[in-house]
C-alpha positions as YAML, in Angstrom:
chain: A
units: angstrom
residues:
- id: 1
  name: MET
  ca: [20.87, -0.80, 66.64]
- id: 2
  name: GLN
  ca: [17.46, -1.87, 65.34]
- id: 3
  name: GLN
  ca: [16.50, 1.91, 64.33]
- id: 4
  name: ARG
  ca: [20.04, 2.41, 62.94]
- id: 5
  name: ARG
  ca: [18.94, -0.66, 60.47]
- id: 6
  name: TYR
  ca: [15.42, 0.97, 59.62]
- id: 7
  name: SER
  ca: [17.28, 4.16, 58.83]
- id: 8
  name: ARG
  ca: [19.85, 2.50, 56.50]
- id: 9
  name: LEU
  ca: [17.05, 0.69, 54.94]
- id: 10
  name: CYS
  ca: [15.02, 3.63, 54.05]
- id: 11
  name: LEU
  ca: [17.74, 5.55, 52.96]
- id: 12
  name: LEU
  ca: [18.59, 2.42, 50.67]
- id: 13
  name: SER
  ca: [15.02, 2.39, 49.38]
- id: 14
  name: LEU
  ca: [15.39, 6.15, 48.40]
- id: 15
  name: SER
  ca: [18.51, 5.89, 46.76]
- id: 16
  name: PHE
  ca: [17.16, 3.50, 44.39]
- id: 17
  name: SER
  ca: [13.89, 5.49, 43.86]
- id: 18
  name: CYS
  ca: [16.20, 8.22, 43.10]
- id: 19
  name: LEU
  ca: [18.21, 6.06, 40.12]
- id: 20
  name: LEU
  ca: [14.90, 4.47, 38.85]
- id: 21
  name: LEU
  ca: [13.88, 8.40, 38.52]
- id: 22
  name: LEU
  ca: [16.83, 9.08, 36.65]
- id: 23
  name: LEU
  ca: [16.90, 6.22, 33.90]
- id: 24
  name: PRO
  ca: [14.04, 7.59, 31.88]
- id: 25
  name: SER
  ca: [15.33, 10.81, 31.69]
- id: 26
  name: PHE
  ca: [18.71, 9.47, 30.41]
- id: 27
  name: LEU
  ca: [17.95, 6.58, 28.36]
- id: 28
  name: GLY
  ca: [15.16, 8.25, 26.47]
- id: 29
  name: PRO
  ca: [14.30, 7.24, 23.00]
- id: 30
  name: VAL
  ca: [16.51, 8.63, 19.91]
- id: 31
  name: ASP
  ca: [15.51, 8.37, 16.53]
- id: 32
  name: ALA
  ca: [17.55, 8.99, 13.74]
- id: 33
  name: TYR
  ca: [16.64, 9.15, 9.77]
- id: 34
  name: LYS
  ca: [16.99, 6.00, 8.16]
- id: 35
  name: ASN
  ca: [17.53, 4.42, 4.66]
- id: 36
  name: TYR
  ca: [15.40, 1.73, 3.82]
- id: 37
  name: THR
  ca: [16.84, -0.32, 0.70]
- id: 38
  name: VAL
  ca: [13.73, -1.18, -1.41]
- id: 39
  name: GLY
  ca: [13.30, -4.96, -1.85]
- id: 40
  name: ASP
  ca: [16.21, -5.82, 0.14]
- id: 41
  name: SER
  ca: [18.36, -7.99, -1.81]
- id: 42
  name: LEU
  ca: [15.98, -8.44, -4.70]
- id: 43
  name: GLY
  ca: [16.30, -4.64, -5.48]
- id: 44
  name: TRP
  ca: [13.85, -2.83, -7.70]
- id: 45
  name: TYR
  ca: [12.55, -5.15, -10.45]
- id: 46
  name: ASP
  ca: [9.22, -6.86, -11.72]
- id: 47
  name: ALA
  ca: [8.14, -10.18, -11.58]
- id: 48
  name: THR
  ca: [9.12, -10.90, -15.03]
- id: 49
  name: VAL
  ca: [12.91, -10.53, -13.92]
- id: 50
  name: LYS
  ca: [12.49, -11.64, -10.01]
- id: 51
  name: SER
  ca: [9.56, -13.94, -9.80]
- id: 52
  name: ASN
  ca: [9.32, -13.73, -5.92]
- id: 53
  name: VAL
  ca: [9.25, -9.88, -5.49]
- id: 54
  name: ASN
  ca: [6.24, -8.76, -3.25]
- id: 55
  name: TYR
  ca: [6.98, -4.51, -2.42]
- id: 56
  name: GLN
  ca: [3.96, -4.02, -0.52]
- id: 57
  name: LYS
  ca: [4.65, -6.84, 1.82]
- id: 58
  name: TRP
  ca: [8.20, -5.46, 2.12]
- id: 59
  name: ALA
  ca: [6.80, -1.96, 2.98]
- id: 60
  name: ASP
  ca: [4.34, -3.21, 5.26]
- id: 61
  name: GLY
  ca: [5.51, -2.92, 9.15]
- id: 62
  name: LYS
  ca: [7.84, -0.19, 8.50]
- id: 63
  name: ASN
  ca: [7.86, 3.27, 9.99]
- id: 64
  name: PHE
  ca: [8.56, 5.80, 7.14]
- id: 65
  name: SER
  ca: [8.93, 9.36, 8.40]
- id: 66
  name: LEU
  ca: [9.96, 12.44, 6.85]
- id: 67
  name: GLY
  ca: [13.85, 12.72, 6.06]
- id: 68
  name: ASP
  ca: [14.26, 9.05, 5.16]
- id: 69
  name: PHE
  ca: [15.44, 7.81, 2.12]
- id: 70
  name: LEU
  ca: [13.83, 4.91, 0.11]
- id: 71
  name: ILE
  ca: [17.16, 3.52, -2.02]
- id: 72
  name: PHE
  ca: [16.06, 1.70, -5.13]
- id: 73
  name: ASN
  ca: [18.69, -0.54, -6.75]
- id: 74
  name: THR
  ca: [17.62, -1.21, -10.38]
- id: 75
  name: ASP
  ca: [18.84, -1.34, -13.80]
- id: 76
  name: THR
  ca: [18.45, 1.31, -16.74]
- id: 77
  name: ASN
  ca: [15.50, -0.97, -17.82]
- id: 78
  name: HIS
  ca: [13.13, -0.09, -14.92]
- id: 79
  name: SER
  ca: [11.90, 3.39, -13.81]
- id: 80
  name: VAL
  ca: [11.15, 4.88, -10.35]
- id: 81
  name: VAL
  ca: [7.96, 6.91, -10.43]
- id: 82
  name: GLN
  ca: [6.72, 8.46, -7.13]
- id: 83
  name: THR
  ca: [3.16, 9.96, -7.06]
- id: 84
  name: TYR
  ca: [0.72, 11.23, -4.42]
- id: 85
  name: ASN
  ca: [-2.16, 10.47, -6.62]
- id: 86
  name: PHE
  ca: [-4.06, 7.21, -6.18]
- id: 87
  name: THR
  ca: [-5.62, 7.27, -9.57]
- id: 88
  name: THR
  ca: [-2.39, 7.46, -11.07]
- id: 89
  name: PHE
  ca: [-0.95, 4.76, -9.33]
- id: 90
  name: LYS
  ca: [-4.01, 2.40, -10.08]
- id: 91
  name: SER
  ca: [-3.65, 3.27, -13.57]
- id: 92
  name: CYS
  ca: [0.31, 2.33, -13.70]
- id: 93
  name: ASP
  ca: [0.28, 5.20, -16.08]
- id: 94
  name: TYR
  ca: [1.54, 8.97, -15.31]
- id: 95
  name: ASP
  ca: [1.51, 10.41, -18.65]
- id: 96
  name: ASN
  ca: [-1.88, 12.35, -17.40]
- id: 97
  name: SER
  ca: [-0.34, 13.66, -14.14]
- id: 98
  name: VAL
  ca: [-0.99, 17.10, -13.16]
- id: 99
  name: GLY
  ca: [1.81, 19.35, -11.64]
- id: 100
  name: ASN
  ca: [4.25, 18.26, -9.44]
- id: 101
  name: GLU
  ca: [2.24, 15.58, -7.84]
- id: 102
  name: THR
  ca: [4.07, 12.51, -10.07]
- id: 103
  name: LEU
  ca: [7.99, 12.75, -9.98]
- id: 104
  name: GLU
  ca: [10.00, 10.34, -12.08]
- id: 105
  name: TRP
  ca: [13.13, 9.86, -10.38]
- id: 106
  name: SER
  ca: [14.63, 7.38, -12.78]
- id: 107
  name: SER
  ca: [13.86, 6.69, -16.39]
- id: 108
  name: THR
  ca: [14.23, 3.97, -18.87]
- id: 109
  name: ASN
  ca: [15.88, 4.38, -22.27]
- id: 110
  name: PRO
  ca: [14.50, 1.84, -24.52]
- id: 111
  name: SER
  ca: [16.96, 2.78, -27.40]
- id: 112
  name: ASN
  ca: [19.72, 1.45, -25.20]
- id: 113
  name: THR
  ca: [20.47, -2.22, -25.55]
- id: 114
  name: LEU
  ca: [22.86, -2.00, -22.73]
- id: 115
  name: THR
  ca: [21.63, -2.53, -19.80]
- id: 116
  name: GLN
  ca: [23.34, -1.01, -16.63]
- id: 117
  name: ALA
  ca: [22.99, -0.89, -13.05]
- id: 118
  name: VAL
  ca: [21.68, 2.39, -11.19]
- id: 119
  name: THR
  ca: [21.13, 3.52, -7.43]
- id: 120
  name: VAL
  ca: [18.12, 5.57, -6.85]
- id: 121
  name: ALA
  ca: [17.71, 7.50, -3.97]
- id: 122
  name: VAL
  ca: [14.54, 9.17, -3.00]
- id: 123
  name: PRO
  ca: [14.00, 11.47, -0.24]
- id: 124
  name: LEU
  ca: [10.42, 11.35, 1.73]
- id: 125
  name: LEU
  ca: [9.48, 15.13, 1.69]
- id: 126
  name: LYS
  ca: [5.82, 15.09, 2.76]
- id: 127
  name: GLU
  ca: [3.42, 13.18, 5.31]
- id: 128
  name: GLY
  ca: [0.70, 11.06, 4.16]
- id: 129
  name: LEU
  ca: [0.35, 8.52, 1.56]
- id: 130
  name: THR
  ca: [2.85, 8.04, -1.12]
- id: 131
  name: PHE
  ca: [2.78, 5.59, -3.95]
- id: 132
  name: PHE
  ca: [5.85, 3.94, -6.26]
- id: 133
  name: PHE
  ca: [5.80, 2.18, -9.40]
- id: 134
  name: SER
  ca: [7.71, 1.60, -12.40]
- id: 135
  name: GLY
  ca: [5.55, 3.54, -15.47]
- id: 136
  name: ASP
  ca: [7.41, 2.63, -18.67]
- id: 137
  name: TYR
  ca: [6.50, 0.08, -21.25]
- id: 138
  name: ASP
  ca: [2.68, 0.83, -21.15]
- id: 139
  name: GLY
  ca: [2.56, -0.01, -17.31]
- id: 140
  name: GLU
  ca: [3.66, -3.45, -17.92]
- id: 141
  name: GLN
  ca: [6.02, -3.58, -15.06]
- id: 142
  name: CYS
  ca: [4.01, -2.01, -12.46]
- id: 143
  name: GLN
  ca: [0.97, -4.51, -13.08]
- id: 144
  name: ASN
  ca: [3.83, -7.30, -12.88]
- id: 145
  name: GLY
  ca: [4.30, -6.17, -9.19]
- id: 146
  name: GLN
  ca: [6.56, -3.32, -9.45]
- id: 147
  name: HIS
  ca: [4.69, -1.28, -7.40]
- id: 148
  name: PHE
  ca: [3.89, -0.31, -3.59]
- id: 149
  name: LYS
  ca: [2.48, 2.21, -1.17]
- id: 150
  name: ILE
  ca: [3.59, 3.48, 2.21]
- id: 151
  name: THR
  ca: [2.40, 6.15, 4.74]
- id: 152
  name: VAL
  ca: [4.68, 9.09, 5.84]
- id: 153
  name: SER
  ca: [4.90, 10.01, 9.12]
- id: 154
  name: HIS
  ca: [6.16, 13.30, 10.70]
- id: 155
  name: GLY
  ca: [8.82, 11.82, 12.92]
- id: 156
  name: LYS
  ca: [11.61, 14.21, 13.67]
- id: 157
  name: GLY
  ca: [10.39, 16.41, 10.78]
- id: 158
  name: LEU
  ca: [12.70, 17.33, 7.63]
- id: 159
  name: PRO
  ca: [16.36, 18.01, 8.69]
- id: 160
  name: ASP
  ca: [17.89, 21.48, 7.43]
- id: 161
  name: SER
  ca: [19.44, 19.92, 4.54]
- id: 162
  name: LEU
  ca: [15.97, 19.06, 2.83]
- id: 163
  name: LYS
  ca: [13.77, 22.16, 4.07]
- id: 164
  name: ASP
  ca: [12.75, 24.43, 1.34]
- id: 165
  name: PRO
  ca: [11.65, 27.56, 2.99]
- id: 166
  name: SER
  ca: [9.38, 28.15, 0.10]
- id: 167
  name: ASP
  ca: [7.64, 24.84, 0.31]
- id: 168
  name: GLN
  ca: [4.71, 25.87, 3.11]
- id: 169
  name: ALA
  ca: [1.77, 24.19, 1.38]
- id: 170
  name: PRO
  ca: [-0.24, 21.68, 3.90]
- id: 171
  name: ALA
  ca: [0.76, 17.99, 3.41]
- id: 172
  name: PRO
  ca: [-1.13, 15.55, 1.86]
- id: 173
  name: ASN
  ca: [-4.25, 14.14, 3.49]
- id: 174
  name: ALA
  ca: [-3.95, 10.32, 4.05]
- id: 175
  name: ALA
  ca: [-8.00, 9.86, 3.40]
- id: 176
  name: ASP
  ca: [-7.76, 12.33, 0.21]
- id: 177
  name: TYR
  ca: [-6.18, 9.93, -2.89]
- id: 178
  name: GLY
  ca: [-6.51, 13.37, -4.86]
- id: 179
  name: SER
  ca: [-3.93, 15.93, -5.78]
- id: 180
  name: THR
  ca: [-1.65, 17.25, -3.66]
- id: 181
  name: PRO
  ca: [0.59, 20.38, -3.18]
- id: 182
  name: ASP
  ca: [3.57, 20.56, -5.36]
- id: 183
  name: THR
  ca: [6.53, 18.88, -4.20]
- id: 184
  name: VAL
  ca: [10.04, 21.07, -4.44]
- id: 185
  name: VAL
  ca: [12.59, 18.78, -4.65]
- id: 186
  name: PRO
  ca: [16.13, 20.10, -3.40]
- id: 187
  name: PHE
  ca: [19.07, 20.34, -5.14]
- id: 188
  name: ASP
  ca: [20.85, 17.64, -3.12]
- id: 189
  name: PHE
  ca: [18.17, 15.30, -3.16]
- id: 190
  name: ASN
  ca: [20.18, 12.26, -4.39]
- id: 191
  name: ASN
  ca: [22.57, 12.17, -1.70]
- id: 192
  name: PRO
  ca: [21.03, 10.16, 1.46]
- id: 193
  name: HIS
  ca: [24.65, 10.42, 3.37]
- id: 194
  name: ASP
  ca: [23.80, 13.81, 4.17]
- id: 195
  name: GLN
  ca: [21.92, 12.58, 6.87]
- id: 196
  name: ASP
  ca: [25.12, 11.66, 8.71]
- id: 197
  name: THR
  ca: [25.33, 15.01, 10.51]
- id: 198
  name: ASP
  ca: [22.04, 14.51, 12.01]
- id: 199
  name: VAL
  ca: [22.81, 10.99, 13.10]
- id: 200
  name: LYS
  ca: [26.27, 12.34, 14.45]
- id: 201
  name: LYS
  ca: [24.31, 15.02, 16.69]
- id: 202
  name: ASP
  ca: [22.09, 12.00, 18.12]
- id: 203
  name: SER
  ca: [24.83, 9.70, 18.70]
- id: 204
  name: GLY
  ca: [27.03, 12.88, 20.54]
- id: 205
  name: SER
  ca: [24.05, 13.67, 22.68]
- id: 206
  name: ILE
  ca: [23.76, 9.85, 23.68]
- id: 207
  name: SER
  ca: [27.43, 9.69, 24.55]
- id: 208
  name: LEU
  ca: [27.12, 12.70, 26.65]
- id: 209
  name: HIS
  ca: [23.86, 11.37, 28.50]
- id: 210
  name: VAL
  ca: [25.56, 8.12, 29.29]
- id: 211
  name: LYS
  ca: [28.64, 9.71, 30.74]
- id: 212
  name: ILE
  ca: [26.38, 11.34, 33.01]
- id: 213
  name: LEU
  ca: [24.44, 8.85, 33.87]
- id: 214
  name: ASP
  ca: [27.57, 6.58, 34.61]
- id: 215
  name: MET
  ca: [28.58, 9.83, 37.09]
- id: 216
  name: LYS
  ca: [25.44, 9.58, 38.75]
- id: 217
  name: LEU
  ca: [25.41, 6.00, 39.07]
- id: 218
  name: ASN
  ca: [29.09, 6.07, 40.52]
- id: 219
  name: GLY
  ca: [28.00, 8.70, 43.22]
- id: 220
  name: ILE
  ca: [24.81, 6.42, 44.33]
- id: 221
  name: LEU
  ca: [27.08, 3.39, 44.52]
- id: 222
  name: LEU
  ca: [29.47, 4.98, 46.61]
- id: 223
  name: SER
  ca: [26.44, 6.50, 48.75]
- id: 224
  name: LEU
  ca: [25.42, 2.81, 49.23]
- id: 225
  name: GLY
  ca: [28.75, 1.63, 50.14]
- id: 226
  name: ILE
  ca: [29.11, 4.25, 52.86]
- id: 227
  name: LEU
  ca: [25.61, 3.45, 54.16]
- id: 228
  name: TYR
  ca: [26.66, -0.22, 54.12]
- id: 229
  name: MET
  ca: [29.67, 0.88, 56.14]
- id: 230
  name: PHE
  ca: [27.79, 2.38, 59.18]
...
């Protein structure tokens, strides 16, 4: 009787060990592409409009990766400029930028007296340091707090919808604030919802893993029940 009890305990221990080994394989980390709303509810404005903006504080602590989108909720009186050049960023002026190292995703129209709300979606296409600022009005908006920098990691890499076969240049080095390779912007850059396909694939994969895990758990629990009977 004592030997049977010892054998049952050994089998129970083995079953739980198998369960612990199975859990990591079915509950591994799954990362999805993300959309980040710059400034959250404050939107993208300088301190003369929103006195409590601090975009660097907003960006710090976030994990930005290739394929993510930055969503700028602003108006036609504020611009969105992206650059890989530290000098351009510090000067709040992109007039002397070279090549495609600096991109103006949205510009102001001083002649238009009617200010309209706009939403600008910017994809993160290169690893390393990336800078953002509003460069109009001789850099005044940038100097009044409308600027920040981020570091983009590789993550899952670019999704197919954002890849360009001709873009084979190396990514900018985070330690080098000089010029970087040209940035090729895909035709559908302004549609962050294109990433839903990748997210759905991940979700489907997770559902399949959960179902398989459930079957494994049921099998183990059934075995435990049979062992307990004996």
